[in-house]
PDB file of C-alpha atoms in Angstrom:
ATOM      1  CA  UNK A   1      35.610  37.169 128.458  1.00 42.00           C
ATOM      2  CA  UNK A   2      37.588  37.000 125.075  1.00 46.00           C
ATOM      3  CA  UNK A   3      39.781  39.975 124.043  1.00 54.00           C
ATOM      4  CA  UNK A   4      37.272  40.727 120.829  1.00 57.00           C
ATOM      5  CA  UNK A   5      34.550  41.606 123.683  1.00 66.00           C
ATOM      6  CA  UNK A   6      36.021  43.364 125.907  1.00 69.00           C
ATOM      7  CA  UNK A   7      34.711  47.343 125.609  1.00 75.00           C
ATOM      8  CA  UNK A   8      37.038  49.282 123.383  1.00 92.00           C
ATOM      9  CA  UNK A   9      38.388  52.890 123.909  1.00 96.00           C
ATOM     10  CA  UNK A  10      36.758  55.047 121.178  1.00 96.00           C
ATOM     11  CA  UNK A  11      38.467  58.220 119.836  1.00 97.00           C
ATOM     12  CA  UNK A  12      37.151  61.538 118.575  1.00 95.00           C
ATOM     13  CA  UNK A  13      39.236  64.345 116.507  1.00 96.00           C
ATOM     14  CA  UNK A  14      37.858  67.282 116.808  1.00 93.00           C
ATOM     15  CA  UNK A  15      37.603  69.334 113.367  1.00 92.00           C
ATOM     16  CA  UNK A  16      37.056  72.632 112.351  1.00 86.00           C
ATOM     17  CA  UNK A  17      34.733  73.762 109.949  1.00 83.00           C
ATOM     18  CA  UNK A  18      35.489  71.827 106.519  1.00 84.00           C
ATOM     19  CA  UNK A  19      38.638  70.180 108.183  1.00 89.00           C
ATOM     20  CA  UNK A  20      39.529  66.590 107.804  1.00 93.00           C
ATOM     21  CA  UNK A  21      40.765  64.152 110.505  1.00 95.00           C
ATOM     22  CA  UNK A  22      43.789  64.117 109.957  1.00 94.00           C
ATOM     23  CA  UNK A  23      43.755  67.669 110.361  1.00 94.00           C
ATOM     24  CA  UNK A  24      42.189  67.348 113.688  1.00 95.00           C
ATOM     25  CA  UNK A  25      43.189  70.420 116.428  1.00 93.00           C
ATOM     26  CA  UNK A  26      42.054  68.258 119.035  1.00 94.00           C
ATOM     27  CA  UNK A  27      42.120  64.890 120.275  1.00 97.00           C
ATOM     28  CA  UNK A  28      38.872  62.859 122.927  1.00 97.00           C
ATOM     29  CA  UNK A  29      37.954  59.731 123.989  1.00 97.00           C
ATOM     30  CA  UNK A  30      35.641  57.963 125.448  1.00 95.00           C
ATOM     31  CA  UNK A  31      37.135  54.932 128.128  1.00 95.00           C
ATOM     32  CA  UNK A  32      35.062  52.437 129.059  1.00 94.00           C
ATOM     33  CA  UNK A  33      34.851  52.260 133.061  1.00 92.00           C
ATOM     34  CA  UNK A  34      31.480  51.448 135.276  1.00 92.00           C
ATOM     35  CA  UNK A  35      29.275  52.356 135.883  1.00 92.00           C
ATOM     36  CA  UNK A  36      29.627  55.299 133.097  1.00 90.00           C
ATOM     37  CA  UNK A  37      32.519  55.976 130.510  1.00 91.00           C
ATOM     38  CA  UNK A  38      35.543  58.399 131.553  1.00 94.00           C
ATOM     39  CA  UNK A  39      35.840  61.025 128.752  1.00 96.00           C
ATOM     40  CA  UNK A  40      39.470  62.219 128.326  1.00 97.00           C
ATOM     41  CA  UNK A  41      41.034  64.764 126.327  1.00 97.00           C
ATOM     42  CA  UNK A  42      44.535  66.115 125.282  1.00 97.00           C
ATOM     43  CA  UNK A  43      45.509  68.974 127.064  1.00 95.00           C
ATOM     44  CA  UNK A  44      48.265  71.722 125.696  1.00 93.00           C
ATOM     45  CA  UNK A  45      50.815  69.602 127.676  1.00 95.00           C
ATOM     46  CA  UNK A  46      49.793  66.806 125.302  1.00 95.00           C
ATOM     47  CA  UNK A  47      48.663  64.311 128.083  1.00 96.00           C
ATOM     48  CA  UNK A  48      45.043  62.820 128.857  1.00 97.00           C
ATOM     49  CA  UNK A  49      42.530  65.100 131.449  1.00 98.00           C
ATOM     50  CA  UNK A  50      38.972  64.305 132.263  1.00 97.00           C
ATOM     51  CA  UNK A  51      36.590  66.236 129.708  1.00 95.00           C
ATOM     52  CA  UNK A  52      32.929  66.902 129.874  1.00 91.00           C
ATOM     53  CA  UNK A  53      33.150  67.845 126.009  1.00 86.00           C
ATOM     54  CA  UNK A  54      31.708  64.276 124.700  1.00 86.00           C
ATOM     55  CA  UNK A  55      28.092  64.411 126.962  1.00 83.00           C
ATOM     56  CA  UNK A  56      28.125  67.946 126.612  1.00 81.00           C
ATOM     57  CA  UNK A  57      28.325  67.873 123.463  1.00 76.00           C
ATOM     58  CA  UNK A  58      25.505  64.633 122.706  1.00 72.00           C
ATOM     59  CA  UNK A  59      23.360  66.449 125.041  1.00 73.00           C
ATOM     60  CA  UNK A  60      23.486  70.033 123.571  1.00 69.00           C
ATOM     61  CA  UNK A  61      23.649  68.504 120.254  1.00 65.00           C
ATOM     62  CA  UNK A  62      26.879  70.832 118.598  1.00 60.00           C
ATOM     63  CA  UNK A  63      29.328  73.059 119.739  1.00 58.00           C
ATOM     64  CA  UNK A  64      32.171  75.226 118.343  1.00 59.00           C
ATOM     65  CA  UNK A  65      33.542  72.382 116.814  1.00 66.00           C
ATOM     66  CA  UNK A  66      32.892  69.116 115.156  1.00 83.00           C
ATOM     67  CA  UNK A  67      33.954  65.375 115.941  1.00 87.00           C
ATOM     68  CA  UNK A  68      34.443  62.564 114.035  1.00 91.00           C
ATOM     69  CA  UNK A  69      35.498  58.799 115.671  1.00 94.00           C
ATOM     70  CA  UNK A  70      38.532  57.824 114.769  1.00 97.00           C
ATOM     71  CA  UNK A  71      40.585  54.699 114.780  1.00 97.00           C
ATOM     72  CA  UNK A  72      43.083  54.147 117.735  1.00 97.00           C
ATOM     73  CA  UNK A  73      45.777  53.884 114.606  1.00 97.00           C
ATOM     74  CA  UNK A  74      45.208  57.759 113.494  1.00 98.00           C
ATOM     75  CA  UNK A  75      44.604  58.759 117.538  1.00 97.00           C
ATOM     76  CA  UNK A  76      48.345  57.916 118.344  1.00 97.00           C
ATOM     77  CA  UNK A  77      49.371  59.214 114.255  1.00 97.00           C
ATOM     78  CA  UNK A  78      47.942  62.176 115.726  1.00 97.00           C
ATOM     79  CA  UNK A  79      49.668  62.024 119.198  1.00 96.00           C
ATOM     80  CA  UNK A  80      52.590  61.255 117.793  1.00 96.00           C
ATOM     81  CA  UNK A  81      52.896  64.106 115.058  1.00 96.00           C
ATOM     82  CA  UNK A  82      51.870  67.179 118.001  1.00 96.00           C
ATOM     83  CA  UNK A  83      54.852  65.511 120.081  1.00 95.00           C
ATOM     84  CA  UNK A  84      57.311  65.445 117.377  1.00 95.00           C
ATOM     85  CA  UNK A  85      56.164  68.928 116.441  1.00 94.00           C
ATOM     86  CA  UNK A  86      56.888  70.133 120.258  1.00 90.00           C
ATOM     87  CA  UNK A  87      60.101  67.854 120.723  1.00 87.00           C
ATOM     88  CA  UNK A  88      58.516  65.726 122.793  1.00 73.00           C
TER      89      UNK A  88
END
């Protein structure tokens, strides 16, 4: 299989009400791993834990807050700004 198919990671920032990505006050993704995707997202100690929030949230349809995919380029911008901002 050549790198350009092989399944990507896709991540989600998770926005409040009128916020922007890059603005995001959370951080998901979605892994690709058989025979369904592992959904991750970053806890307060600023590492990955299994979610449920992705097919909880396509199946209900909203929640409390909104997602937008993002590239993996703003994902570790993001990462890296909440580590810096904890001394990490």
């Amino acid at each position: 299989m050549q790198a350009s198919d092989e399944p990507t990671v896709r991540y989600f920032a998770l926005i409040k009400d009128g916020g922007t990505p890059e603005e995001a006050t959370g951080l998901v993704r979605r892994v690709p791993t058989t025979p369904r995707p592992t959904d991750e997202a970053i806890g307060n100690d600023l590492e990955w834990h299994p979610t449920d929030y992705l097919e909880r949230y396509f199946t209900l349809g909203s929640m409390d807050r909104e997602n937008v995919e993002i590239s993996p380029e703003l994902a570790e911008e993001l990462l890296a700004r909440w580590r810096a901002a904890r001394g990490h």
